[in-house]
PDB file of C-alpha atoms in Angstrom:
ATOM      1  CA  UNK A   1      -5.044  17.423 -16.752  1.00 62.00           C
ATOM      2  CA  UNK A   2      -1.724  15.708 -16.122  1.00 70.00           C
ATOM      3  CA  UNK A   3      -0.099  16.714 -12.864  1.00 80.00           C
ATOM      4  CA  UNK A   4       3.646  16.801 -12.394  1.00 90.00           C
ATOM      5  CA  UNK A   5       5.546  16.156  -9.195  1.00 93.00           C
ATOM      6  CA  UNK A   6       5.814  19.867  -8.413  1.00 94.00           C
ATOM      7  CA  UNK A   7       2.014  20.157  -8.644  1.00 92.00           C
ATOM      8  CA  UNK A   8       1.566  17.077  -6.433  1.00 94.00           C
ATOM      9  CA  UNK A   9       3.941  18.404  -3.770  1.00 95.00           C
ATOM     10  CA  UNK A  10       2.242  21.813  -3.783  1.00 94.00           C
ATOM     11  CA  UNK A  11      -1.165  20.157  -3.419  1.00 94.00           C
ATOM     12  CA  UNK A  12       0.119  18.008  -0.540  1.00 96.00           C
ATOM     13  CA  UNK A  13       1.463  21.098   1.205  1.00 95.00           C
ATOM     14  CA  UNK A  14      -1.932  22.797   0.857  1.00 96.00           C
ATOM     15  CA  UNK A  15      -3.652  19.648   2.140  1.00 96.00           C
ATOM     16  CA  UNK A  16      -1.309  19.554   5.132  1.00 96.00           C
ATOM     17  CA  UNK A  17      -2.409  23.009   6.227  1.00 96.00           C
ATOM     18  CA  UNK A  18      -6.026  23.021   5.012  1.00 96.00           C
ATOM     19  CA  UNK A  19      -8.412  20.332   6.270  1.00 96.00           C
ATOM     20  CA  UNK A  20     -10.946  21.039   3.515  1.00 97.00           C
ATOM     21  CA  UNK A  21      -8.352  20.495   0.767  1.00 96.00           C
ATOM     22  CA  UNK A  22      -7.202  17.317   2.540  1.00 97.00           C
ATOM     23  CA  UNK A  23     -10.742  15.928   2.795  1.00 96.00           C
ATOM     24  CA  UNK A  24     -11.418  16.792  -0.853  1.00 96.00           C
ATOM     25  CA  UNK A  25      -8.289  14.848  -1.806  1.00 95.00           C
ATOM     26  CA  UNK A  26      -9.473  11.864   0.211  1.00 96.00           C
ATOM     27  CA  UNK A  27     -12.926  12.042  -1.385  1.00 96.00           C
ATOM     28  CA  UNK A  28     -11.385  12.130  -4.864  1.00 95.00           C
ATOM     29  CA  UNK A  29      -8.880   9.357  -4.111  1.00 95.00           C
ATOM     30  CA  UNK A  30     -11.553   7.100  -2.662  1.00 95.00           C
ATOM     31  CA  UNK A  31     -13.950   7.679  -5.566  1.00 92.00           C
ATOM     32  CA  UNK A  32     -11.980   5.298  -7.836  1.00 80.00           C
ATOM     33  CA  UNK A  33     -12.598   7.656 -10.733  1.00 80.00           C
ATOM     34  CA  UNK A  34      -9.627   6.965 -12.979  1.00 80.00           C
ATOM     35  CA  UNK A  35      -6.744   9.397 -13.300  1.00 82.00           C
ATOM     36  CA  UNK A  36      -8.208  11.941 -10.872  1.00 89.00           C
ATOM     37  CA  UNK A  37      -8.338   9.338  -8.100  1.00 93.00           C
ATOM     38  CA  UNK A  38      -4.756   8.267  -8.723  1.00 94.00           C
ATOM     39  CA  UNK A  39      -3.503  11.845  -8.727  1.00 94.00           C
ATOM     40  CA  UNK A  40      -5.371  12.680  -5.513  1.00 95.00           C
ATOM     41  CA  UNK A  41      -4.009   9.553  -3.825  1.00 96.00           C
ATOM     42  CA  UNK A  42      -0.535  10.375  -5.114  1.00 96.00           C
ATOM     43  CA  UNK A  43      -0.763  13.808  -3.492  1.00 96.00           C
ATOM     44  CA  UNK A  44      -1.791  12.161  -0.221  1.00 97.00           C
ATOM     45  CA  UNK A  45       1.391  10.058  -0.261  1.00 97.00           C
ATOM     46  CA  UNK A  46       3.324  13.325  -0.053  1.00 97.00           C
ATOM     47  CA  UNK A  47       1.692  14.421   3.192  1.00 97.00           C
ATOM     48  CA  UNK A  48       4.155  14.668   6.084  1.00 96.00           C
ATOM     49  CA  UNK A  49       4.293  11.671   8.423  1.00 95.00           C
ATOM     50  CA  UNK A  50       2.649  13.869  11.043  1.00 95.00           C
ATOM     51  CA  UNK A  51      -0.532  13.567   8.961  1.00 96.00           C
ATOM     52  CA  UNK A  52      -0.696   9.769   9.251  1.00 96.00           C
ATOM     53  CA  UNK A  53      -3.581  10.191  11.676  1.00 96.00           C
ATOM     54  CA  UNK A  54      -5.643  11.669   8.850  1.00 96.00           C
ATOM     55  CA  UNK A  55      -4.745   8.716   6.646  1.00 97.00           C
ATOM     56  CA  UNK A  56      -5.616   6.329   9.470  1.00 97.00           C
ATOM     57  CA  UNK A  57      -9.060   7.933   9.730  1.00 97.00           C
ATOM     58  CA  UNK A  58      -9.679   6.660   6.187  1.00 97.00           C
ATOM     59  CA  UNK A  59      -8.134   3.206   6.707  1.00 97.00           C
ATOM     60  CA  UNK A  60     -11.310   1.246   6.015  1.00 96.00           C
ATOM     61  CA  UNK A  61     -12.131   3.201   2.847  1.00 97.00           C
ATOM     62  CA  UNK A  62      -8.557   2.761   1.585  1.00 97.00           C
ATOM     63  CA  UNK A  63      -8.851  -0.964   2.201  1.00 97.00           C
ATOM     64  CA  UNK A  64     -12.043  -1.056   0.151  1.00 97.00           C
ATOM     65  CA  UNK A  65     -10.303   0.732  -2.725  1.00 97.00           C
ATOM     66  CA  UNK A  66      -7.400  -1.737  -2.558  1.00 97.00           C
ATOM     67  CA  UNK A  67      -9.773  -4.708  -2.613  1.00 97.00           C
ATOM     68  CA  UNK A  68     -12.072  -3.444  -5.345  1.00 96.00           C
ATOM     69  CA  UNK A  69     -10.234  -1.223  -7.827  1.00 95.00           C
ATOM     70  CA  UNK A  70      -9.155  -2.491 -11.216  1.00 94.00           C
ATOM     71  CA  UNK A  71      -6.757   0.457 -11.540  1.00 95.00           C
ATOM     72  CA  UNK A  72      -3.320  -0.926 -10.635  1.00 95.00           C
ATOM     73  CA  UNK A  73      -1.884   2.574 -10.096  1.00 95.00           C
ATOM     74  CA  UNK A  74      -4.595   3.444  -7.597  1.00 96.00           C
ATOM     75  CA  UNK A  75      -4.134   0.045  -5.913  1.00 97.00           C
ATOM     76  CA  UNK A  76      -0.377   0.608  -5.577  1.00 97.00           C
ATOM     77  CA  UNK A  77      -0.764   4.152  -4.253  1.00 97.00           C
ATOM     78  CA  UNK A  78      -3.496   3.087  -1.792  1.00 97.00           C
ATOM     79  CA  UNK A  79      -1.249   0.274  -0.562  1.00 98.00           C
ATOM     80  CA  UNK A  80       1.545   2.823  -0.100  1.00 98.00           C
ATOM     81  CA  UNK A  81      -0.773   4.935   2.055  1.00 98.00           C
ATOM     82  CA  UNK A  82      -1.733   1.893   4.142  1.00 98.00           C
ATOM     83  CA  UNK A  83       1.916   0.925   4.507  1.00 97.00           C
ATOM     84  CA  UNK A  84       2.554   4.214   6.341  1.00 97.00           C
ATOM     85  CA  UNK A  85       0.161   3.204   9.139  1.00 96.00           C
ATOM     86  CA  UNK A  86       0.779   1.340  12.386  1.00 94.00           C
ATOM     87  CA  UNK A  87      -0.700  -2.163  12.531  1.00 93.00           C
ATOM     88  CA  UNK A  88      -1.099  -3.406  16.088  1.00 88.00           C
ATOM     89  CA  UNK A  89      -3.333  -6.285  15.079  1.00 87.00           C
ATOM     90  CA  UNK A  90      -3.823  -8.231  11.899  1.00 88.00           C
ATOM     91  CA  UNK A  91      -6.553  -7.420   9.424  1.00 92.00           C
ATOM     92  CA  UNK A  92      -7.262 -10.870   8.010  1.00 93.00           C
ATOM     93  CA  UNK A  93      -8.805  -9.454   4.836  1.00 95.00           C
ATOM     94  CA  UNK A  94      -5.667  -7.442   4.091  1.00 97.00           C
ATOM     95  CA  UNK A  95      -3.369 -10.321   4.984  1.00 96.00           C
ATOM     96  CA  UNK A  96      -5.217 -12.699   2.656  1.00 96.00           C
ATOM     97  CA  UNK A  97      -5.214 -10.096  -0.113  1.00 97.00           C
ATOM     98  CA  UNK A  98      -1.498  -9.423   0.303  1.00 97.00           C
ATOM     99  CA  UNK A  99      -0.535 -13.098   0.427  1.00 96.00           C
ATOM    100  CA  UNK A 100      -2.469 -13.669  -2.792  1.00 96.00           C
ATOM    101  CA  UNK A 101      -1.219 -10.600  -4.671  1.00 96.00           C
ATOM    102  CA  UNK A 102       2.437 -10.954  -3.750  1.00 95.00           C
ATOM    103  CA  UNK A 103       2.401 -14.381  -5.407  1.00 94.00           C
ATOM    104  CA  UNK A 104       0.730 -13.269  -8.649  1.00 93.00           C
ATOM    105  CA  UNK A 105       2.913 -12.803 -11.702  1.00 90.00           C
ATOM    106  CA  UNK A 106       0.357 -10.476 -13.290  1.00 92.00           C
ATOM    107  CA  UNK A 107       0.687  -7.879 -10.511  1.00 93.00           C
ATOM    108  CA  UNK A 108       3.156  -5.036 -11.024  1.00 95.00           C
ATOM    109  CA  UNK A 109       6.319  -5.234  -8.947  1.00 95.00           C
ATOM    110  CA  UNK A 110       5.282  -2.208  -6.868  1.00 96.00           C
ATOM    111  CA  UNK A 111       2.052  -3.888  -5.762  1.00 97.00           C
ATOM    112  CA  UNK A 112       3.849  -7.148  -5.006  1.00 97.00           C
ATOM    113  CA  UNK A 113       6.512  -5.391  -2.938  1.00 97.00           C
ATOM    114  CA  UNK A 114       3.982  -3.360  -0.940  1.00 98.00           C
ATOM    115  CA  UNK A 115       1.918  -6.504  -0.359  1.00 98.00           C
ATOM    116  CA  UNK A 116       4.999  -8.222   1.074  1.00 97.00           C
ATOM    117  CA  UNK A 117       5.618  -5.289   3.422  1.00 97.00           C
ATOM    118  CA  UNK A 118       1.983  -5.095   4.517  1.00 97.00           C
ATOM    119  CA  UNK A 119       1.791  -8.863   5.008  1.00 97.00           C
ATOM    120  CA  UNK A 120       4.812  -8.606   7.278  1.00 97.00           C
ATOM    121  CA  UNK A 121       3.157  -5.762   9.211  1.00 96.00           C
ATOM    122  CA  UNK A 122       0.040  -7.930   9.623  1.00 94.00           C
ATOM    123  CA  UNK A 123       2.084 -10.913  10.843  1.00 93.00           C
ATOM    124  CA  UNK A 124       4.499  -9.063  13.132  1.00 88.00           C
ATOM    125  CA  UNK A 125       2.527  -9.813  16.319  1.00 85.00           C
ATOM    126  CA  UNK A 126       1.727 -13.445  15.512  1.00 89.00           C
ATOM    127  CA  UNK A 127       4.459 -16.142  15.331  1.00 86.00           C
ATOM    128  CA  UNK A 128       2.182 -18.619  13.527  1.00 88.00           C
ATOM    129  CA  UNK A 129       1.421 -16.043  10.822  1.00 92.00           C
ATOM    130  CA  UNK A 130       5.111 -15.176  10.507  1.00 93.00           C
ATOM    131  CA  UNK A 131       5.818 -18.790   9.616  1.00 93.00           C
ATOM    132  CA  UNK A 132       3.047 -18.798   7.008  1.00 93.00           C
ATOM    133  CA  UNK A 133       4.496 -15.649   5.461  1.00 96.00           C
ATOM    134  CA  UNK A 134       8.008 -17.102   5.522  1.00 95.00           C
ATOM    135  CA  UNK A 135       6.817 -20.189   3.674  1.00 95.00           C
ATOM    136  CA  UNK A 136       4.982 -18.087   1.093  1.00 95.00           C
ATOM    137  CA  UNK A 137       8.046 -15.927   0.486  1.00 96.00           C
ATOM    138  CA  UNK A 138      10.279 -18.974   0.147  1.00 94.00           C
ATOM    139  CA  UNK A 139       7.861 -20.378  -2.429  1.00 93.00           C
ATOM    140  CA  UNK A 140       8.410 -17.375  -4.708  1.00 91.00           C
ATOM    141  CA  UNK A 141      11.325 -17.997  -7.036  1.00 85.00           C
ATOM    142  CA  UNK A 142      13.762 -15.062  -6.729  1.00 85.00           C
ATOM    143  CA  UNK A 143      14.547 -15.295 -10.451  1.00 84.00           C
ATOM    144  CA  UNK A 144      10.905 -14.394 -11.209  1.00 81.00           C
ATOM    145  CA  UNK A 145      11.202 -11.062  -9.399  1.00 87.00           C
ATOM    146  CA  UNK A 146      12.640  -7.702 -10.298  1.00 90.00           C
ATOM    147  CA  UNK A 147      15.560  -6.469  -8.227  1.00 92.00           C
ATOM    148  CA  UNK A 148      13.435  -4.267  -5.949  1.00 92.00           C
ATOM    149  CA  UNK A 149      10.901  -6.958  -5.120  1.00 93.00           C
ATOM    150  CA  UNK A 150      13.678  -9.514  -4.641  1.00 94.00           C
ATOM    151  CA  UNK A 151      15.354  -7.112  -2.182  1.00 95.00           C
ATOM    152  CA  UNK A 152      12.059  -6.632  -0.287  1.00 96.00           C
ATOM    153  CA  UNK A 153      11.550 -10.415  -0.175  1.00 95.00           C
ATOM    154  CA  UNK A 154      15.059 -11.048   1.120  1.00 95.00           C
ATOM    155  CA  UNK A 155      14.835  -8.246   3.692  1.00 96.00           C
ATOM    156  CA  UNK A 156      11.551  -9.577   5.074  1.00 96.00           C
ATOM    157  CA  UNK A 157      12.921 -13.129   5.168  1.00 96.00           C
ATOM    158  CA  UNK A 158      15.828 -11.855   7.293  1.00 95.00           C
ATOM    159  CA  UNK A 159      13.407 -10.100   9.660  1.00 94.00           C
ATOM    160  CA  UNK A 160      11.352 -13.259  10.012  1.00 91.00           C
TER     161      UNK A 160
END
């Protein structure tokens, strides 16, 4: 069944108020079971920011989905969920993944942009990592990027 944005928002509202619905959505999203996983993860992106603690409780599982899924939609949505979280220390696995994927021409622009943002979040506390990220971003030719990814790249370069 194809879900529309109204359905997704209604499901997110139910998940916000009902822990069982929320946990079922997480279970479905983390199952990496095609369209159902993507739709469940999409609903989770519509949770209020106050629910970031629930997302954080599934941080490690979301990372595993990001690292292992072949479904680019699920990867992008899982990255969007991770981008909502606070990062007080670097996760080297995520940083390496993001540095690799933001450079790849075969990744969709959404994944590349989120990888840039998450790489910045990983590097924010470490000056030596900031310089590595800056060099990687400078290596990417702006002409090879869509407008949104180019904007993200330029914005992060300014913050660095």
